[in-house]
Coordinates of C-alpha atoms and ligand atoms in Angstrom, one line a residue:
Chain A
M39 CA -11.3 23.8 0.4
P40 CA -10.4 23.5 -3.7
S41 CA -6.7 24.4 -4.7
A42 CA -4.8 25.8 -1.8
P43 CA -3.3 29.3 -2.9
S44 CA 0.2 28.4 -2.8
I45 CA 2.5 25.7 -0.7
V46 CA 4.0 26.2 2.6
R47 CA 7.5 24.6 2.6
L48 CA 8.4 23.1 5.7
P49 CA 11.4 20.8 6.8
G50 CA 11.7 17.4 5.6
A51 CA 10.1 18.4 2.4
G52 CA 13.7 17.6 0.4
A53 CA 14.5 14.9 2.4
P54 CA 15.2 11.5 0.7
R55 CA 12.3 8.9 1.3
M56 CA 13.6 6.5 3.8
A57 CA 14.2 2.7 2.9
P58 CA 12.0 0.8 4.2
R59 CA 13.7 -1.5 7.0
A60 CA 15.0 -4.6 5.7
L61 CA 13.0 -7.7 7.0
P62 CA 15.1 -10.0 9.0
R63 CA 15.6 -13.2 6.4
L64 CA 14.6 -16.9 7.1
S65 CA 18.1 -18.0 8.5
F66 CA 17.2 -21.6 7.0
P67 CA 20.7 -22.6 7.1
A68 CA 21.3 -22.0 10.3
G69 CA 18.5 -23.3 11.7
L70 CA 19.6 -26.9 10.0
L71 CA 23.2 -26.7 11.7
L72 CA 21.7 -28.1 14.8
P73 CA 19.9 -31.2 13.4
L74 CA 23.2 -31.8 11.1
I75 CA 25.5 -31.7 14.1
A76 CA 23.3 -34.1 16.1
A77 CA 22.7 -36.7 13.2
A78 CA 26.4 -36.9 12.5
A79 CA 27.2 -37.5 15.9
W80 CA 24.6 -40.1 16.2
E81 CA 25.8 -41.5 13.4
F82 CA 29.2 -41.6 14.7
A83 CA 27.8 -43.5 18.0
A84 CA 25.6 -46.1 16.3
A85 CA 28.9 -46.9 14.0
R86 CA 31.0 -47.6 17.4
D87 CA 27.9 -49.7 19.1
W88 CA 27.6 -47.3 21.8
L89 CA 23.9 -47.4 20.8
P90 CA 21.4 -50.4 20.6
S91 CA 20.7 -50.7 17.2
N92 CA 17.6 -52.5 18.0
L93 CA 16.2 -49.7 19.9
L94 CA 17.6 -46.6 18.5
P95 CA 19.0 -47.2 14.6
A96 CA 21.7 -45.0 12.8
P97 CA 20.5 -42.2 10.8
S98 CA 21.7 -44.2 8.1
A99 CA 19.5 -47.1 8.5
I100 CA 16.7 -44.8 8.9
A101 CA 17.3 -42.8 5.7
N102 CA 17.8 -46.3 4.3
T103 CA 14.1 -47.2 5.7
L104 CA 13.0 -44.1 4.2
A105 CA 14.3 -44.9 0.8
V106 CA 12.8 -48.5 0.5
L107 CA 9.5 -47.2 1.6
A108 CA 9.8 -44.6 -1.0
R109 CA 10.9 -46.7 -4.2
S110 CA 7.8 -49.2 -3.4
G111 CA 5.5 -46.3 -3.4
E112 CA 4.1 -46.9 -0.4
L113 CA 5.9 -43.7 1.4
G114 CA 4.0 -41.3 -1.2
E115 CA 0.8 -42.9 -0.4
H116 CA 1.0 -42.8 3.3
L117 CA 2.3 -39.1 3.3
V118 CA -0.7 -38.1 0.6
A119 CA -3.0 -39.5 2.3
T120 CA -2.0 -37.8 5.7
T121 CA -1.5 -34.4 4.3
L122 CA -5.1 -34.7 2.6
R123 CA -6.7 -35.5 5.8
V124 CA -4.8 -32.5 7.3
A125 CA -5.6 -30.1 4.3
A126 CA -9.5 -31.1 4.6
G127 CA -9.5 -31.1 8.4
F128 CA -7.9 -27.7 8.2
A129 CA -10.2 -26.1 5.8
F130 CA -13.4 -27.2 7.5
G131 CA -12.3 -25.9 10.8
V132 CA -10.9 -22.9 9.8
A133 CA -13.3 -22.0 7.8
A134 CA -16.3 -22.5 10.7
A135 CA -13.7 -20.7 13.2
T136 CA -13.7 -17.5 10.6
L137 CA -17.7 -17.6 10.3
L138 CA -18.1 -17.8 14.1
G139 CA -15.2 -15.9 15.6
A140 CA -15.8 -13.5 12.9
L141 CA -19.5 -13.5 14.1
C142 CA -18.6 -13.3 17.8
G143 CA -15.9 -10.7 17.2
A144 CA -18.1 -8.1 15.6
V145 CA -21.8 -8.5 16.9
P146 CA -21.9 -8.4 20.8
L147 CA -25.5 -10.2 20.7
A148 CA -23.9 -13.2 19.0
R149 CA -21.0 -13.1 21.3
R150 CA -22.9 -12.9 24.1
L151 CA -25.2 -15.8 23.0
L152 CA -22.6 -17.9 21.5
D153 CA -19.1 -17.3 22.7
P154 CA -20.0 -19.0 26.4
S155 CA -20.8 -22.6 25.1
I156 CA -17.6 -22.3 22.5
Q157 CA -15.5 -21.7 25.2
G158 CA -17.1 -24.2 27.2
L159 CA -16.5 -26.7 24.6
K160 CA -12.9 -25.6 24.3
S161 CA -11.9 -26.9 27.8
V162 CA -13.3 -30.1 26.7
P163 CA -9.9 -32.2 25.8
S164 CA -10.4 -32.5 22.2
L165 CA -8.9 -36.2 22.5
A166 CA -12.2 -36.8 24.5
W167 CA -14.2 -36.4 21.5
V168 CA -12.5 -39.4 19.6
P169 CA -14.8 -42.2 20.8
L170 CA -18.0 -40.3 20.7
F171 CA -16.9 -38.9 16.7
I172 CA -15.9 -42.7 16.0
L173 CA -19.8 -43.7 17.4
W174 CA -21.2 -41.1 15.1
F175 CA -19.1 -41.1 12.3
G176 CA -17.5 -44.5 11.9
I177 CA -13.9 -45.1 12.2
F178 CA -13.0 -43.9 8.4
E179 CA -12.2 -40.3 7.3
T180 CA -15.1 -38.3 8.3
S181 CA -14.4 -38.9 12.2
K182 CA -10.7 -38.1 11.1
I183 CA -11.2 -35.3 9.3
I184 CA -13.5 -33.4 12.0
L185 CA -11.3 -34.4 14.6
I186 CA -8.6 -32.4 12.9
A187 CA -10.9 -29.7 12.0
V188 CA -11.8 -29.4 16.0
G189 CA -7.9 -29.2 16.7
A190 CA -7.8 -25.9 14.2
F191 CA -11.2 -24.6 15.0
F192 CA -10.6 -23.0 18.5
P193 CA -6.9 -21.0 18.2
V194 CA -8.5 -19.4 14.6
Y195 CA -12.0 -18.8 16.5
L196 CA -10.2 -17.5 19.5
A197 CA -7.9 -15.2 17.5
L198 CA -11.0 -13.3 15.4
A199 CA -13.4 -13.7 18.7
A200 CA -11.0 -11.9 20.7
G201 CA -9.2 -9.7 18.3
I202 CA -11.7 -7.8 16.4
P203 CA -13.1 -6.2 19.9
G204 CA -9.6 -5.6 20.6
V205 CA -8.9 -3.5 17.5
D206 CA -8.0 0.1 18.5
R207 CA -11.3 2.2 18.7
K208 CA -9.6 5.4 17.8
L209 CA -9.1 3.9 14.5
V210 CA -12.6 2.6 14.2
E211 CA -13.8 6.1 15.0
V212 CA -11.8 7.8 12.0
A213 CA -13.7 5.4 9.8
R214 CA -16.7 7.0 11.7
V215 CA -16.0 10.3 10.9
Y216 CA -15.6 9.4 7.2
R217 CA -18.7 7.5 7.1
Y218 CA -17.8 4.1 6.2
S219 CA -20.3 1.6 5.8
T220 CA -20.1 -1.3 7.9
A221 CA -19.1 -3.5 5.2
A222 CA -15.9 -0.8 4.3
L223 CA -15.2 -0.8 8.2
V224 CA -14.7 -4.4 8.2
R225 CA -13.0 -4.5 4.8
R226 CA -10.3 -1.3 5.5
V227 CA -10.2 -1.0 9.4
L228 CA -11.2 -4.4 11.2
L229 CA -9.7 -6.8 8.7
P230 CA -6.3 -5.4 8.3
A231 CA -6.2 -4.5 11.9
V232 CA -6.7 -8.5 12.9
L233 CA -4.6 -10.0 10.3
P234 CA -1.8 -10.6 12.7
T235 CA -3.6 -12.1 15.0
Y236 CA -5.7 -14.0 12.3
L237 CA -2.2 -15.4 11.2
I238 CA -0.9 -16.5 14.4
G239 CA -4.2 -18.2 15.3
L240 CA -4.0 -20.2 11.4
R241 CA -0.3 -21.3 12.6
S242 CA -1.4 -22.8 15.6
G243 CA -4.2 -24.0 14.2
L244 CA -2.0 -25.6 11.6
A245 CA -0.1 -27.3 14.3
L246 CA -2.9 -28.7 16.0
G247 CA -4.0 -30.3 12.9
W248 CA -0.7 -32.2 12.5
M249 CA -1.1 -33.3 16.1
F250 CA -4.4 -34.6 15.7
V251 CA -4.0 -36.2 12.6
V252 CA -1.7 -38.6 14.6
A253 CA -4.4 -39.0 16.9
A254 CA -7.1 -39.7 14.0
E255 CA -4.7 -42.3 12.7
L256 CA -3.6 -44.0 15.9
M257 CA -7.1 -44.5 16.1
G258 CA -7.3 -46.5 13.1
A259 CA -6.4 -46.3 9.7
S260 CA -4.5 -48.3 6.7
Q261 CA -2.9 -45.5 5.2
G262 CA -1.3 -42.5 6.7
L263 CA 2.2 -41.9 8.6
G264 CA 0.0 -42.2 11.9
Y265 CA -0.7 -46.0 10.6
L266 CA 3.3 -46.2 9.8
L267 CA 4.1 -45.2 13.5
V268 CA 1.7 -47.8 14.7
D269 CA 3.0 -50.5 12.1
G270 CA 6.5 -49.8 12.9
Q271 CA 5.8 -50.3 16.7
Q272 CA 4.0 -53.5 16.2
T273 CA 6.4 -55.1 13.8
G274 CA 9.0 -53.9 15.9
K275 CA 11.0 -51.8 13.5
P276 CA 11.9 -48.6 15.3
A277 CA 13.5 -47.2 11.7
I278 CA 10.3 -46.9 10.6
V279 CA 8.7 -44.9 13.8
I280 CA 11.6 -42.9 13.5
A281 CA 11.3 -42.0 9.9
S282 CA 7.7 -41.4 10.6
I283 CA 8.6 -38.6 13.1
V284 CA 11.1 -37.1 11.0
L285 CA 8.5 -36.5 8.4
F286 CA 5.9 -35.1 10.5
A287 CA 8.7 -32.9 11.3
V288 CA 9.4 -32.1 7.8
L289 CA 6.1 -31.7 6.7
G290 CA 5.0 -29.9 9.7
K291 CA 7.7 -27.2 9.0
A292 CA 7.0 -27.2 5.2
T293 CA 3.2 -26.4 5.5
D294 CA 3.9 -23.9 8.5
L295 CA 6.7 -22.2 6.2
P296 CA 4.2 -20.2 3.9
L297 CA 2.2 -19.3 6.3
A298 CA 5.1 -17.8 8.5
R299 CA 6.1 -16.0 4.8
A300 CA 2.8 -14.5 4.6
A301 CA 2.6 -13.1 8.0
A302 CA 6.0 -11.5 7.6
R303 CA 4.8 -10.2 4.4
A304 CA 1.7 -8.8 5.6
L305 CA 3.0 -7.6 9.0
R306 CA 5.5 -5.4 7.9
W307 CA 3.7 -2.1 9.1
Q308 CA 3.9 -3.7 12.3
D309 CA 6.6 -2.1 14.6
G310 CA 7.3 -4.9 16.9
F311 CA 10.2 -5.1 18.8
K312 CA 12.1 -8.0 16.0
Q313 CA 9.6 -9.4 14.0
H314 CA 10.7 -13.0 13.2
A315 CA 9.3 -15.3 10.7
S316 CA 10.0 -18.6 12.5
Chain B
M56 CA -24.2 27.2 11.0
L57 CA -22.9 24.6 14.1
T58 CA -24.4 24.7 17.4
L59 CA -24.9 23.8 20.8
D60 CA -27.8 24.2 23.0
R61 CA -27.6 23.9 26.4
A62 CA -25.4 20.8 26.0
A63 CA -24.3 18.5 28.5
K64 CA -22.1 15.4 28.4
R65 CA -22.2 12.7 31.3
F66 CA -20.5 9.5 30.6
P67 CA -21.8 6.6 31.2
N68 CA -19.3 6.1 34.5
G69 CA -21.5 9.0 35.8
Y70 CA -18.6 11.9 35.4
L71 CA -20.4 15.2 33.9
A72 CA -17.7 16.0 31.5
L73 CA -19.6 19.0 30.1
D74 CA -22.6 21.4 31.7
D75 CA -25.1 23.6 29.9
I76 CA -22.7 24.2 27.1
S77 CA -24.3 27.1 24.6
L78 CA -22.0 27.7 21.4
G79 CA -22.8 29.0 18.4
I80 CA -20.1 28.6 15.3
G81 CA -21.1 30.6 12.5
E82 CA -19.9 30.4 8.6
G83 CA -16.1 31.1 8.0
E84 CA -15.5 31.5 11.4
I85 CA -12.0 30.8 13.2
V86 CA -12.9 30.1 16.9
G87 CA -10.3 28.8 19.2
I88 CA -11.2 26.8 22.3
V89 CA -9.0 27.4 25.2
G90 CA -9.0 25.7 28.6
A91 CA -6.7 23.7 31.2
S92 CA -5.7 20.3 30.5
G93 CA -9.1 18.0 31.3
C94 CA -11.7 20.6 30.9
G95 CA -13.6 18.9 28.4
K96 CA -12.4 20.4 25.1
S97 CA -11.9 17.4 23.2
T98 CA -15.1 16.4 24.7
L99 CA -17.0 19.3 23.2
L100 CA -15.1 18.5 19.7
R101 CA -16.6 15.3 19.7
L102 CA -20.2 16.5 20.2
L103 CA -19.7 18.9 17.5
A104 CA -18.3 16.3 15.6
G105 CA -21.2 14.0 16.0
L106 CA -19.2 11.7 17.5
E107 CA -21.1 11.7 20.5
R108 CA -24.8 12.8 21.7
P109 CA -24.8 15.0 24.0
S110 CA -26.9 13.6 27.2
A111 CA -28.5 16.8 27.5
G112 CA -29.6 19.4 25.3
A113 CA -29.0 19.7 21.5
A114 CA -26.2 20.0 19.1
A115 CA -27.2 20.9 15.2
Y116 CA -25.9 21.5 12.1
G117 CA -27.2 24.0 9.7
G118 CA -30.5 24.2 11.6
A119 CA -31.1 20.4 11.7
P120 CA -30.0 18.2 14.8
L121 CA -26.7 16.4 14.4
A122 CA -27.3 12.8 14.4
G123 CA -23.5 11.6 13.7
P124 CA -20.8 12.3 11.8
R125 CA -21.1 14.1 8.4
D126 CA -19.3 14.8 5.1
E127 CA -19.4 18.3 5.6
I128 CA -17.5 18.1 8.9
G129 CA -14.0 17.0 9.2
V130 CA -11.9 16.2 12.3
V131 CA -8.4 16.1 13.3
F132 CA -7.9 14.5 16.4
Q133 CA -5.4 15.1 19.4
E134 CA -3.3 12.0 18.1
P135 CA -2.8 11.1 14.7
R136 CA -4.5 8.0 14.2
L137 CA -3.2 6.7 11.0
M138 CA -3.9 3.4 10.0
P139 CA -0.6 1.8 10.6
W140 CA -1.1 -1.0 7.7
L141 CA -1.6 1.9 4.8
S142 CA 0.6 4.4 3.4
V143 CA 1.2 7.8 4.2
E144 CA -0.4 8.6 1.0
A145 CA -3.4 5.8 1.4
N146 CA -3.9 7.4 4.7
V147 CA -4.3 10.9 3.5
A148 CA -6.7 9.2 1.0
F149 CA -8.9 7.2 3.5
G150 CA -11.5 9.9 3.5
L151 CA -11.8 10.1 -0.4
R152 CA -13.2 6.4 -0.6
H153 CA -16.2 8.0 -2.9
L154 CA -13.7 9.3 -5.5
P155 CA -12.6 7.7 -8.7
A156 CA -9.0 6.5 -7.9
A157 CA -7.1 9.0 -10.2
E158 CA -8.9 11.8 -8.7
R159 CA -8.0 10.1 -5.3
N160 CA -4.5 10.0 -5.8
A161 CA -4.1 13.3 -7.2
R162 CA -5.6 14.9 -4.3
A163 CA -4.0 12.8 -2.0
G164 CA -0.6 14.2 -3.8
E165 CA -1.5 17.6 -3.9
T166 CA -2.3 17.6 -0.1
L167 CA 0.5 15.8 1.3
E168 CA 2.8 18.3 -0.8
R169 CA 0.8 21.2 1.1
V170 CA 2.0 19.8 4.4
G171 CA 5.6 19.1 3.1
L172 CA 5.4 15.2 3.2
S173 CA 5.6 14.2 -0.6
H174 CA 8.7 12.5 -0.4
F175 CA 7.3 10.1 2.7
A176 CA 4.1 9.4 0.4
K177 CA 5.1 5.3 0.5
S178 CA 6.3 5.4 3.7
L179 CA 4.7 3.5 6.5
P180 CA 3.2 5.4 9.7
R181 CA 5.8 3.6 12.0
E182 CA 8.3 5.6 9.6
L183 CA 7.4 9.0 10.7
S184 CA 8.1 11.0 13.5
G185 CA 5.7 12.5 15.7
G186 CA 5.3 15.7 14.1
M187 CA 5.2 14.1 10.8
A188 CA 2.6 11.7 11.3
Q189 CA 0.4 14.7 12.9
R190 CA 1.0 16.7 9.4
A191 CA -0.2 13.5 7.9
A192 CA -3.5 13.6 9.9
I193 CA -4.0 16.8 9.2
A194 CA -3.5 16.3 5.6
R195 CA -6.3 13.5 5.7
A196 CA -8.8 15.7 6.8
L197 CA -8.0 18.7 4.9
A198 CA -8.3 16.2 1.6
A199 CA -11.5 15.8 2.0
R200 CA -12.1 19.5 2.0
P201 CA -14.5 19.6 4.9
K202 CA -17.0 23.0 5.4
V203 CA -16.1 23.0 8.8
L204 CA -12.9 21.4 10.0
L205 CA -12.4 20.6 14.2
L206 CA -8.8 20.6 15.2
D207 CA -8.1 19.1 18.4
E208 CA -4.5 20.4 19.6
P209 CA -3.1 19.7 16.0
F210 CA -0.1 21.8 16.2
S211 CA 0.8 20.6 20.0
A212 CA 3.1 17.7 19.1
L213 CA 5.1 20.0 16.4
D214 CA 8.3 22.1 16.8
A215 CA 7.8 26.1 16.4
F216 CA 8.9 26.5 13.1
T217 CA 6.5 23.9 11.8
R218 CA 3.7 25.0 14.1
L219 CA 4.3 28.5 12.5
A220 CA 4.3 27.3 9.4
L221 CA 1.0 25.4 9.7
Q222 CA -0.7 28.0 11.3
E223 CA 0.2 30.5 8.3
H224 CA -0.8 27.6 6.1
L225 CA -4.6 27.3 7.6
L226 CA -4.6 30.9 7.2
E227 CA -3.8 30.9 3.6
L228 CA -6.2 28.2 3.4
W229 CA -9.2 30.3 5.3
S230 CA -8.5 33.2 3.2
Y231 CA -9.0 31.5 0.1
D232 CA -12.3 30.1 0.7
R233 CA -13.2 30.7 4.3
P234 CA -13.8 27.2 5.6
T235 CA -14.9 27.6 9.2
F236 CA -12.6 26.2 11.9
V237 CA -12.9 25.4 15.6
L238 CA -9.4 25.0 17.3
V239 CA -8.5 23.7 20.4
T240 CA -5.3 24.4 21.8
H241 CA -3.6 25.2 24.8
D242 CA -1.5 28.1 23.2
I243 CA -2.6 31.6 23.8
D244 CA -0.3 32.8 21.1
E245 CA -1.9 30.4 18.8
A246 CA -5.5 31.1 19.5
L247 CA -4.9 34.7 19.4
A248 CA -2.9 34.5 16.1
L249 CA -5.6 32.4 14.2
A250 CA -9.2 33.1 16.1
D251 CA -12.1 35.5 15.5
R252 CA -13.2 34.5 18.7
I253 CA -11.9 32.8 21.9
V254 CA -13.8 30.2 23.8
L255 CA -12.1 29.8 27.5
M256 CA -13.5 26.9 29.2
R257 CA -13.4 26.1 32.9
G258 CA -13.6 22.2 34.2
H259 CA -15.2 19.9 36.1
P260 CA -17.6 20.3 34.9
G261 CA -16.9 21.8 31.8
R262 CA -18.5 25.2 31.1
V263 CA -17.8 28.0 28.9
H264 CA -16.2 30.4 31.2
R265 CA -15.7 33.4 29.0
E266 CA -15.7 34.5 25.3
F267 CA -13.5 36.9 23.8
A268 CA -14.2 38.4 19.9
V269 CA -10.5 39.0 19.5
D270 CA -10.9 42.2 17.0
L271 CA -7.1 42.5 15.8
P272 CA -6.8 43.3 12.1
R273 CA -5.2 40.6 10.2
P274 CA -2.5 40.2 9.4
R275 CA -1.7 39.7 13.3
S276 CA 1.4 40.6 14.3
R277 CA 2.7 38.7 17.2
T278 CA 4.6 41.5 19.0
S279 CA 2.5 44.0 18.6
P280 CA 1.0 46.0 21.5
R281 CA -2.5 45.0 21.2
F282 CA -1.4 41.7 20.7
L283 CA -0.1 41.6 23.9
A284 CA -2.5 43.4 25.9
W285 CA -4.9 40.6 24.7
K286 CA -2.6 37.9 25.8
E287 CA -2.5 39.4 29.0
E288 CA -6.3 39.7 29.2
V289 CA -6.9 35.5 27.9
L290 CA -4.0 34.8 30.5
R291 CA -5.5 36.6 33.3
E292 CA -9.0 34.9 32.8
L293 CA -7.2 31.2 32.6
H294 CA -5.6 32.2 35.8
V295 CA -8.8 32.7 37.2
T296 CA -10.4 29.3 35.7
A297 CA -7.5 27.5 37.0
A298 CA -7.7 29.0 40.6
A299 CA -11.5 27.9 40.1
G300 CA -10.1 24.3 39.2
R301 CA -8.4 24.0 42.0
T302 CA -11.0 24.6 44.5
A303 CA -13.2 22.3 42.7
I304 CA -10.7 19.6 43.3
A305 CA -9.7 20.7 46.7
A306 CA -13.1 21.4 47.9
P307 CA -14.1 17.5 48.2
L308 CA -10.4 16.5 49.8
L309 CA -11.1 19.8 52.3
R310 CA -14.6 18.0 53.2
A311 CA -13.0 14.5 53.6
A312 CA -10.2 15.8 55.9
L313 CA -12.5 17.4 58.2
Ligands
ATP67 N1 -15.0 8.0 27.8 C1 -15.1 8.8 29.0 N2 -15.5 8.4 30.2 C2 -15.6 9.2 31.3 N3 -14.7 10.0 31.4 C3 -14.4 10.5 29.9 C4 -14.2 9.9 29.1 N4 -13.7 10.9 28.1 C5 -13.1 11.7 28.7 N5 -13.4 11.8 30.1 C6 -13.6 12.9 31.4 O1 -13.8 14.3 30.9 C7 -13.1 15.2 31.1 C8 -12.8 15.9 30.2 O2 -11.9 15.4 29.1 P1 -11.3 15.9 27.6 O3 -10.8 14.8 27.0 O4 -12.7 16.4 27.0 O5 -10.3 17.0 28.1 P2 -9.3 18.1 27.7 O6 -9.9 19.6 27.8 O7 -9.5 17.7 26.1 O8 -8.1 18.0 28.0 P3 -6.7 17.9 27.4 O9 -6.5 19.1 27.2 O10 -5.7 17.3 28.5 O11 -6.7 17.3 25.9 C9 -11.7 14.5 31.8 O12 -11.8 14.6 33.1 C10 -11.7 13.1 31.5 O13 -11.3 12.4 32.7
MG68 MG1 -8.1 16.7 24.8

């Protein structure tokens, strides 16, 4: 219907554009309050000798241990070793999960063939793979990275395999009316619609990656935070153990933060009851 | 131009939603489809849109069997169905993927202006009221400039004033280059004000109960005696179908009770 004859004026035509609702900001300072207070109380108690320092050293002693490790360059090596393992395992796990998840989500035949097996494998507690991986891939990097990949795989796979069939049929139909090709349908409708679940899957996958790197490094490593944990235990240095735990918390949070930020940005369109980037 | 020939639609659950529907829609015609809720109006429109295949009989466009959606046939669904992640503007341009970006934007902007949503071009669907969302959905269909536009109760979520304005707008479009409209509506006034022909349906299974060729001269006054006489006649027939529908529903209950 080329160029309409005239313009119909309707209510709302003169209304100003609404300001988009402000996103809830990440309230980092408020979130830090509790750990800081806890640390202060702990320090105070330790200074009064209320706590057994051979089991629960003061925060200052832990900080000191960290500083010593950092100065010797040892800390950096452990951090890099662990982070690289998580990065590699996460990358492989996510790549495989994205491929298989998209396949099973979008192609019913693939779903019928593959999904039951994958779901079956999912119910094996992942740590049960450890002995097998060690037998197959040895005690070195390969088995560790595969274990982490297995951990990251399932949440991401599930997000896609369950998320894609859950996309609103009515929106898919709109794309059909405008005769979108399958590729265009995937890119313009399915992907954006499934992005929220996918990002949640990625975040859970990353959290599991951090969990599994500990298991992987506990089973034998000469470097990494998990090794540091074992070392602290065997040499009877609780400060080192607690320092490693704190470092895990910091690393986990630090790597989750960009994903949480990306999720908050990508999901601006969602009309949720209060969105939190936590 | 768009025809159904003895078409029936049985859903996979066995429910016969439409039975033996023959309907021809001529080029440049405005056809109103009225009938009680659940009588199969949306299903009929989905057959015409090529979104469903008839389980018996045939649907055809321009003499050729209708195998699926076509560029010439646009649809406004009963719900807005906007992509929640796209701005209003991008939603309106959703069906213009084949055009170069500049033309696409120009056309989306122009169509938004027509439905009075220019100021909300950059808003997200969740920031729109129900009526505004429906106007955006109408704009999306209009922007693609289909030859036939199928509208499923497009104005039922709108206030009386906006509804009148958009009805006028449809008529304006129509007087300009005579597209074909098939308009499902609950509103007899709307059907009488717009349609050349009114198809009255009755349900369970959905059939054409009666067709009225509305011979009112345009522009139509909604208060003229002839308009009111037409309204009375259509309403009377509608009551007949409603009574038929009630007995159709009541009969199995009665049988069960005996
Ligand atoms: N996918 C489906 N599967 C089974 N039954 C269906 C399906 N879609 C619709 N129906 C049934 O077909 C009948 C007609 O539905 P339809 O949506 O066409 O009604 P309608 O006339 O558009 O109603 P309304 O005015 O309320 O929109 C209804 O009884 C409904 O329950
Ligand atoms: Mg309907």
